[in-house]
Short mmCIF file of C-alpha atoms and ligand atoms in Angstrom, two decimals:
data_model
loop_
_atom_site.label_atom_id
_atom_site.label_comp_id
_atom_site.label_asym_id
_atom_site.label_seq_id
_atom_site.Cartn_x
_atom_site.Cartn_y
_atom_site.Cartn_z
CA UNK A 23 54.48 199.98 -58.53
CA UNK A 24 53.15 198.67 -55.26
CA UNK A 25 55.47 197.39 -52.57
CA UNK A 26 54.83 193.77 -51.77
CA UNK A 27 58.15 192.05 -51.08
CA UNK A 28 60.86 191.89 -48.43
CA UNK A 29 64.41 190.59 -48.67
CA UNK A 30 66.07 188.77 -45.77
CA UNK A 31 69.83 188.16 -45.67
CA UNK A 32 71.45 185.73 -43.24
CA UNK A 33 75.14 186.64 -43.23
CA UNK A 34 77.34 184.00 -41.65
CA UNK A 35 81.01 183.14 -41.62
CA UNK A 36 80.56 180.25 -44.05
CA UNK A 37 77.48 181.11 -46.07
CA UNK A 38 75.25 183.94 -47.21
CA UNK A 39 71.60 182.84 -47.33
CA UNK A 40 69.23 185.32 -48.94
CA UNK A 41 65.49 185.00 -49.43
CA UNK A 42 62.70 187.03 -50.98
CA UNK A 43 59.39 186.86 -49.15
CA UNK A 44 55.96 188.35 -49.53
CA UNK A 45 54.02 190.04 -46.75
CA UNK A 46 52.44 186.71 -45.75
CA UNK A 47 55.90 185.38 -45.02
CA UNK A 48 56.01 182.94 -47.94
CA UNK A 49 59.53 182.51 -49.26
CA UNK A 50 59.36 182.98 -53.02
CA UNK A 51 63.06 182.57 -53.80
CA UNK A 52 66.18 181.59 -51.89
CA UNK A 53 69.83 181.84 -52.85
CA UNK A 54 72.64 180.40 -50.74
CA UNK A 55 76.32 180.91 -51.59
CA UNK A 56 79.61 180.52 -49.69
CA UNK A 57 80.59 183.75 -47.92
CA UNK A 58 84.26 183.56 -48.93
CA UNK A 59 85.24 185.84 -46.06
CA UNK A 60 88.83 185.85 -47.37
CA UNK A 61 87.66 188.25 -50.09
CA UNK A 62 87.43 190.99 -47.46
CA UNK A 63 84.62 193.45 -46.78
CA UNK A 64 84.20 194.72 -50.34
CA UNK A 65 84.23 191.22 -51.82
CA UNK A 66 81.65 189.89 -49.35
CA UNK A 67 79.41 192.95 -49.82
CA UNK A 68 79.50 192.33 -53.58
CA UNK A 69 78.48 188.72 -52.96
CA UNK A 70 75.56 189.84 -50.76
CA UNK A 71 74.46 192.21 -53.53
CA UNK A 72 74.59 189.39 -56.07
CA UNK A 73 72.33 187.16 -53.94
CA UNK A 74 69.79 189.98 -53.62
CA UNK A 75 69.76 190.48 -57.40
CA UNK A 76 69.41 186.71 -57.80
CA UNK A 77 66.32 186.34 -55.59
CA UNK A 78 64.69 189.40 -57.17
CA UNK A 79 65.24 187.90 -60.60
CA UNK A 80 64.15 184.38 -59.59
CA UNK A 81 60.85 185.73 -58.25
CA UNK A 82 60.34 188.21 -61.10
CA UNK A 83 60.34 191.07 -58.60
CA UNK A 84 61.55 194.64 -59.03
CA UNK A 85 63.58 196.68 -56.53
CA UNK A 86 60.78 199.27 -56.52
CA UNK A 87 58.46 196.60 -55.14
CA UNK A 88 60.61 196.08 -52.01
CA UNK A 89 59.59 197.33 -48.60
CA UNK A 90 63.09 196.82 -47.38
CA UNK A 91 66.06 194.57 -46.76
CA UNK A 92 66.77 192.92 -43.41
CA UNK A 93 70.18 191.50 -42.53
CA UNK A 94 71.17 189.35 -39.60
CA UNK A 95 74.71 188.60 -38.58
CA UNK A 96 76.41 187.13 -35.53
CA UNK A 97 76.70 189.91 -32.93
CA UNK A 98 77.59 192.30 -31.62
CA UNK A 99 75.92 194.70 -34.02
CA UNK A 100 74.49 198.18 -33.64
CA UNK A 101 71.01 198.22 -35.18
CA UNK A 102 70.83 202.00 -34.79
CA UNK A 103 73.95 202.87 -36.79
CA UNK A 104 73.82 199.74 -38.96
CA UNK A 105 77.38 198.86 -37.99
CA UNK A 106 78.78 195.41 -37.36
CA UNK A 107 81.00 196.12 -34.35
CA UNK A 108 82.86 192.84 -34.42
CA UNK A 109 82.45 189.65 -36.43
CA UNK A 110 85.44 187.38 -35.76
CA UNK A 111 84.20 184.71 -38.16
CA UNK A 112 84.24 187.28 -40.95
CA UNK A 113 87.33 189.08 -39.72
CA UNK A 114 85.29 192.30 -39.60
CA UNK A 115 85.49 195.21 -37.21
CA UNK A 116 83.33 198.33 -37.38
CA UNK A 117 81.87 197.66 -40.82
CA UNK A 118 79.00 200.01 -41.83
CA UNK A 119 77.04 197.14 -43.36
CA UNK A 120 73.69 198.90 -43.71
CA UNK A 121 75.29 201.84 -45.47
CA UNK A 122 77.14 199.55 -47.87
CA UNK A 123 73.97 197.64 -48.81
CA UNK A 124 71.81 200.79 -49.04
CA UNK A 125 74.32 202.30 -51.47
CA UNK A 126 73.38 199.59 -53.99
CA UNK A 127 69.68 199.23 -53.15
CA UNK A 128 67.75 202.46 -52.45
CA UNK A 129 65.34 200.92 -49.92
CA UNK A 130 65.29 200.87 -46.10
CA UNK A 131 67.94 198.43 -44.80
CA UNK A 132 67.93 197.02 -41.25
CA UNK A 133 70.53 195.07 -39.25
CA UNK A 134 70.17 192.82 -36.21
CA UNK A 135 72.18 190.11 -34.47
CA UNK A 136 71.28 186.54 -35.36
CA UNK A 137 69.66 185.50 -32.07
CA UNK A 138 67.38 188.56 -31.94
CA UNK A 139 66.50 188.02 -35.60
CA UNK A 140 65.69 184.36 -34.88
CA UNK A 141 63.32 185.51 -32.13
CA UNK A 142 61.57 187.76 -34.67
CA UNK A 143 61.47 184.90 -37.19
CA UNK A 144 59.67 182.76 -34.62
CA UNK A 145 57.35 185.63 -33.69
CA UNK A 146 56.25 186.24 -37.27
CA UNK A 147 56.51 182.85 -38.93
CA UNK A 148 57.23 180.16 -36.35
CA UNK A 149 56.35 178.94 -32.90
CA UNK A 150 55.70 182.47 -31.64
CA UNK A 151 52.75 183.28 -33.88
CA UNK A 152 49.81 184.57 -31.92
CA UNK A 153 51.72 185.88 -28.88
CA UNK A 154 53.27 189.26 -28.11
CA UNK A 155 55.84 188.36 -25.46
CA UNK A 156 58.32 185.56 -25.92
CA UNK A 157 61.77 184.38 -25.04
CA UNK A 158 63.76 182.67 -27.77
CA UNK A 159 66.72 180.56 -26.71
CA UNK A 160 69.22 178.94 -29.04
CA UNK A 161 71.24 176.10 -27.55
CA UNK A 162 73.98 175.06 -29.93
CA UNK A 163 77.75 175.57 -29.72
CA UNK A 164 76.89 178.47 -27.41
CA UNK A 165 73.69 179.71 -25.81
CA UNK A 166 72.02 182.85 -27.13
CA UNK A 167 68.65 184.45 -26.91
CA UNK A 168 66.21 187.12 -27.93
CA UNK A 169 63.49 188.77 -25.87
CA UNK A 170 60.32 189.94 -27.60
CA UNK A 171 58.08 192.24 -25.56
CA UNK A 172 54.90 193.75 -26.98
CA UNK A 173 55.72 192.32 -30.42
CA UNK A 174 59.12 194.00 -30.56
CA UNK A 175 62.65 192.96 -29.71
CA UNK A 176 63.84 194.34 -26.41
CA UNK A 177 67.34 195.48 -27.36
CA UNK A 178 68.65 197.14 -24.22
CA UNK A 179 70.90 200.14 -23.71
CA UNK A 180 73.94 198.55 -25.36
CA UNK A 181 71.95 196.31 -27.73
CA UNK A 182 73.05 193.39 -25.58
CA UNK A 183 69.70 192.37 -24.06
CA UNK A 184 68.94 188.70 -24.52
CA UNK A 185 72.61 187.66 -24.27
CA UNK A 186 71.47 185.04 -21.83
CA UNK A 187 74.36 182.62 -22.43
CA UNK A 188 76.59 184.74 -20.23
CA UNK A 189 74.28 184.88 -17.25
CA UNK A 190 76.31 183.38 -14.40
CA UNK A 191 74.66 180.17 -13.30
CA UNK A 192 77.34 178.67 -11.03
CA UNK A 193 79.42 181.30 -9.27
CA UNK A 194 81.77 178.61 -7.89
CA UNK A 195 82.48 177.03 -11.26
CA UNK A 196 86.16 176.66 -12.18
CA UNK A 197 85.26 176.78 -15.89
CA UNK A 198 86.08 180.06 -17.57
CA UNK A 199 83.80 181.13 -20.40
CA UNK A 200 84.99 182.73 -23.64
CA UNK A 201 83.58 186.00 -22.29
CA UNK A 202 86.02 185.95 -19.36
CA UNK A 203 83.56 185.17 -16.57
CA UNK A 204 83.32 181.89 -14.68
CA UNK A 205 80.25 179.66 -14.58
CA UNK A 206 78.16 181.16 -17.40
CA UNK A 207 75.21 178.93 -18.31
CA UNK A 208 76.89 178.50 -21.71
CA UNK A 209 79.74 176.62 -20.00
CA UNK A 210 77.25 174.21 -18.40
CA UNK A 211 74.50 173.47 -20.89
CA UNK A 212 75.50 174.41 -24.45
CA UNK A 213 76.21 171.64 -26.96
CA UNK A 214 79.92 172.34 -26.60
CA UNK A 215 79.68 172.19 -22.81
CA UNK A 216 77.68 168.94 -22.76
CA UNK A 217 80.28 167.29 -25.02
CA UNK A 218 83.16 168.69 -22.96
CA UNK A 219 81.70 167.45 -19.68
CA UNK A 220 81.16 163.92 -21.07
CA UNK A 221 84.69 163.90 -22.50
CA UNK A 222 86.27 165.06 -19.24
CA UNK A 223 84.43 162.45 -17.20
CA UNK A 224 85.50 159.67 -19.57
CA UNK A 225 89.09 160.96 -19.55
CA UNK A 226 89.05 160.92 -15.75
CA UNK A 227 88.32 157.19 -15.88
CA UNK A 228 84.54 156.84 -15.73
CA UNK A 229 83.07 153.90 -17.64
CA UNK A 230 81.04 154.68 -20.76
CA UNK A 231 80.29 153.01 -24.09
CA UNK A 232 80.90 156.40 -25.69
CA UNK A 233 84.59 155.50 -25.62
CA UNK A 234 83.95 152.71 -28.14
CA UNK A 235 81.57 154.78 -30.27
CA UNK A 236 84.25 157.22 -31.43
CA UNK A 237 87.79 156.90 -32.77
CA UNK A 238 88.80 159.99 -30.85
CA UNK A 239 87.12 161.61 -27.85
CA UNK A 240 87.20 164.93 -29.72
CA UNK A 241 84.38 163.50 -31.85
CA UNK A 242 81.99 163.27 -28.89
CA UNK A 243 78.94 165.44 -29.44
CA UNK A 244 75.38 165.67 -28.11
CA UNK A 245 74.06 163.33 -30.80
CA UNK A 246 76.49 160.58 -29.81
CA UNK A 247 75.77 161.09 -26.10
CA UNK A 248 72.04 160.77 -26.80
CA UNK A 249 72.64 157.56 -28.78
CA UNK A 250 74.67 156.13 -25.89
CA UNK A 251 71.90 157.00 -23.44
CA UNK A 252 69.34 155.20 -25.59
CA UNK A 253 71.52 152.10 -25.38
CA UNK A 254 71.52 152.34 -21.59
CA UNK A 255 74.78 154.20 -20.93
CA UNK A 256 74.73 155.57 -17.39
CA UNK A 257 77.29 158.32 -17.88
CA UNK A 258 75.46 159.61 -20.97
CA UNK A 259 72.18 159.69 -19.03
CA UNK A 260 73.78 161.53 -16.13
CA UNK A 261 75.45 164.12 -18.38
CA UNK A 262 72.16 164.80 -20.20
CA UNK A 263 70.16 164.84 -16.96
CA UNK A 264 72.50 167.48 -15.55
CA UNK A 265 72.34 169.62 -18.69
CA UNK A 266 68.53 169.39 -18.84
CA UNK A 267 68.31 170.24 -15.14
CA UNK A 268 70.60 173.25 -15.55
CA UNK A 269 68.65 174.48 -18.56
CA UNK A 270 65.34 173.91 -16.77
CA UNK A 271 66.43 175.84 -13.69
CA UNK A 272 67.89 178.59 -15.86
CA UNK A 273 64.66 178.95 -17.82
CA UNK A 274 62.68 178.93 -14.56
CA UNK A 275 64.78 181.90 -13.40
CA UNK A 276 64.13 183.72 -16.66
CA UNK A 277 60.40 183.04 -16.35
CA UNK A 278 60.50 184.51 -12.86
CA UNK A 279 61.98 187.68 -14.36
CA UNK A 280 60.08 187.93 -17.63
CA UNK A 281 56.80 185.97 -17.28
CA UNK A 282 56.49 185.76 -21.09
CA UNK A 283 53.72 183.99 -23.01
CA UNK A 284 55.99 181.36 -24.51
CA UNK A 285 59.58 180.10 -24.47
CA UNK A 286 60.92 178.83 -27.80
CA UNK A 287 64.09 176.74 -27.97
CA UNK A 288 66.08 176.31 -31.17
CA UNK A 289 69.64 175.36 -32.06
CA UNK A 290 71.28 171.96 -32.47
CA UNK A 291 70.66 170.74 -28.92
CA UNK A 292 66.90 171.29 -29.38
CA UNK A 293 67.01 168.32 -31.78
CA UNK A 294 67.04 166.14 -28.65
CA UNK A 295 63.29 166.63 -28.90
CA UNK A 296 61.11 165.27 -26.10
CA UNK A 297 64.22 164.21 -24.12
CA UNK A 298 64.98 167.92 -23.74
CA UNK A 299 61.52 169.48 -23.68
CA UNK A 300 59.82 166.99 -21.33
CA UNK A 301 62.86 167.13 -19.06
CA UNK A 302 62.89 170.94 -18.93
CA UNK A 303 59.15 171.03 -18.27
CA UNK A 304 59.52 168.58 -15.37
CA UNK A 305 62.30 170.63 -13.80
CA UNK A 306 60.32 173.86 -14.16
CA UNK A 307 57.07 172.46 -12.79
CA UNK A 308 58.87 170.90 -9.82
CA UNK A 309 61.00 173.92 -8.96
CA UNK A 310 58.63 176.81 -9.53
CA UNK A 311 56.19 175.37 -7.00
CA UNK A 312 53.19 177.70 -6.88
CA UNK A 313 54.47 180.31 -9.31
CA UNK A 314 51.93 180.53 -12.17
CA UNK A 315 54.69 180.97 -14.80
CA UNK A 316 55.58 177.30 -14.31
CA UNK A 317 52.83 176.54 -16.85
CA UNK A 318 54.39 178.65 -19.60
CA UNK A 319 54.60 176.60 -22.82
CA UNK A 320 58.21 175.63 -23.66
CA UNK A 321 58.20 174.70 -27.34
CA UNK A 322 60.65 173.86 -30.16
CA UNK A 323 61.48 176.47 -32.78
CA UNK A 324 59.60 176.06 -36.07
CA UNK A 325 61.58 178.13 -38.55
CA UNK A 326 64.04 175.33 -39.36
CA UNK A 327 66.96 175.90 -41.70
CA UNK A 328 65.54 179.23 -42.87
CA UNK A 329 65.62 180.74 -39.39
CA UNK A 330 68.09 183.46 -40.41
CA UNK A 331 66.30 184.47 -43.59
CA UNK A 332 62.87 184.50 -41.91
CA UNK A 333 64.33 186.39 -38.96
CA UNK A 334 65.77 189.05 -41.25
CA UNK A 335 62.39 189.36 -43.00
CA UNK A 336 60.65 189.61 -39.61
CA UNK A 337 63.12 192.38 -38.75
CA UNK A 338 61.88 194.41 -41.72
CA UNK A 339 58.25 193.81 -40.68
CA UNK A 340 59.07 194.98 -37.15
CA UNK A 341 61.05 197.99 -38.37
CA UNK A 342 58.41 199.28 -40.80
CA UNK A 343 55.65 198.75 -38.21
CA UNK A 344 53.83 196.09 -40.24
CA UNK A 345 51.23 194.75 -37.90
CA UNK A 346 49.92 191.49 -39.18
CA UNK A 347 50.95 188.41 -41.10
CA UNK A 348 47.98 186.85 -42.91
ZN1 LIG B 543 80.25 183.84 -20.65
#
């Protein structure tokens, strides 16, 4: 039986999303179920297995027709040993995930962290098609990233390359990041940070219509700030201007280091659309002066809700050395 399919599993704290794709990257079947992390490692592994059987059955595919199974999970993971080192949202520590999946399915199984997988998803099926070197940035509750060089993820010595959210952007910042450092870009420009900054400024007495748009300031998020800006709110505009400027300068620094073909931005904050992308482009063009990398395209991610599944499938393509999507 010829091999013609790939399975991608997006393992998260709340849901398991599994898809079966062909070698052109078409998703032929998808199954999404709650993770139910409270069931523990064995219970969750069984649930992953069931989704794989489900997509195989839905698409009328046989295990013998699989090239492999890719899995992505929030980091840190060790792609070499197939271990999840730590997954707080699952309550897991040192779980040999690849081994546990391969026990049930006798095909090659690969593991990668979600941001690196998303970069591969964009490379193979999204906004990164046609280039070999790209930087993927996700701006959501945190800031993460993946670096693709020569068509492959650059993983680094400790598999931590691309963890751009913890690059220190403001050494004098009083804000401590979850990682322990002060002034990480994540504390200045992530969705969580943008909301926190707006909230703090309102709490310190600054005028803003945001106050009347929510019952409780805890509800403030980037979407609400953007709505307030559209209605002419000065504080909202200033908060977003600062975040866009910080992100633009940060990306300019990364372009100075990496000089990639394309920068792709995904995650919830990327839904700001042209407000974000035009703003970032302006900042980069203005600040990089005569550096040619200022013209690098900065584009939105294209893999949408299936980013994890497509990333995990791209991981299999990368791992088996598949060279071309049709
Ligand atoms: Zn940090």
